Amino acid sequence: MSEKVIPKASINSDSEKGVDRKGFLSWLSIGWLAFAGATGGFFTVMIRFLFPNVLFEPPQSFKIGYPDEFTKGKVDTRFKKKHAVWIVRDDNSIYALSTVCTHLGCTPNWLEAEQKYKCPCHGSGFRKTGINFEGPAPRPLERYRIVLADDGQIIVDKTKKYQQEKGQWADPEAFLKV
Ligand code: FES
């Protein structure tokens, strides 16, 4: 029985062709991946350009309701999530406190039972008024401008801040007389 002898040169050139084909295919896939990545990146940039972040930010000035909707002696936490403010009503006034810790900017929690705001990051504590009394926070929480609109509702305006240590809490727009 005679075996068919395949010339060595022919084996080499066929396997080389196979290797070449594999190499070509892998380069083609890398090319396609690079192209798809670049196209995806381009469209992502375009979408970010068409819909910038600023469109989704809550307004800096907003109405929160009428003064008699706020209970004396209570901290109203309804606006914390969306607007980052606590609305506090004491005996004679209503004020809007910033929920940004004055240590490194974390968000404290209002603890009703302990009557204090407690920061989860490094343990700073603030009294209901916003005055710091424990932990590393170097100064009280800030307050925002609070005024009445023509329709009798309260407007909180976060573009203007008042700092206790600068004597600004006495400003007539740092609180609302009730
Ligand atoms: S950020 Fe609030 S205690 Fe550090």
mmCIF file of C-alpha atoms in Angstrom, residues 25 35 40 49 52 57 66 72 78 83 95 101 119 121 134-136 138 149 158 161:
data_model
loop_
_atom_site.group_PDB
_atom_site.id
_atom_site.type_symbol
_atom_site.label_atom_id
_atom_site.label_comp_id
_atom_site.label_asym_id
_atom_site.label_seq_id
_atom_site.Cartn_x
_atom_site.Cartn_y
_atom_site.Cartn_z
ATOM 1 C CA LEU A 25 -9.032 37.320 12.297
ATOM 2 C CA PHE A 35 -14.156 50.794 16.599
ATOM 3 C CA GLY A 40 -19.766 54.078 22.058
ATOM 4 C CA PHE A 49 -23.486 67.138 25.863
ATOM 5 C CA PRO A 52 -25.969 68.152 30.895
ATOM 6 C CA GLU A 57 -30.368 69.496 39.806
ATOM 7 C CA TYR A 66 -47.234 77.621 54.876
ATOM 8 C CA LYS A 72 -43.483 73.987 67.127
ATOM 9 C CA ARG A 78 -39.116 66.081 54.528
ATOM 10 C CA HIS A 83 -33.028 69.823 48.930
ATOM 11 C CA TYR A 95 -35.214 78.487 60.008
ATOM 12 C CA CYS A 101 -21.542 68.638 58.103
ATOM 13 C CA CYS A 119 -22.764 62.839 61.667
ATOM 14 C CA CYS A 121 -18.578 59.902 59.380
ATOM 15 C CA GLU A 134 -19.189 67.208 70.010
ATOM 16 C CA GLY A 135 -16.757 65.652 67.572
ATOM 17 C CA PRO A 136 -14.403 67.339 65.129
ATOM 18 C CA PRO A 138 -15.180 73.178 63.814
ATOM 19 C CA ALA A 149 -43.731 84.597 49.172
ATOM 20 C CA LYS A 158 -30.028 78.236 49.127
ATOM 21 C CA LYS A 161 -26.026 81.245 53.508
#
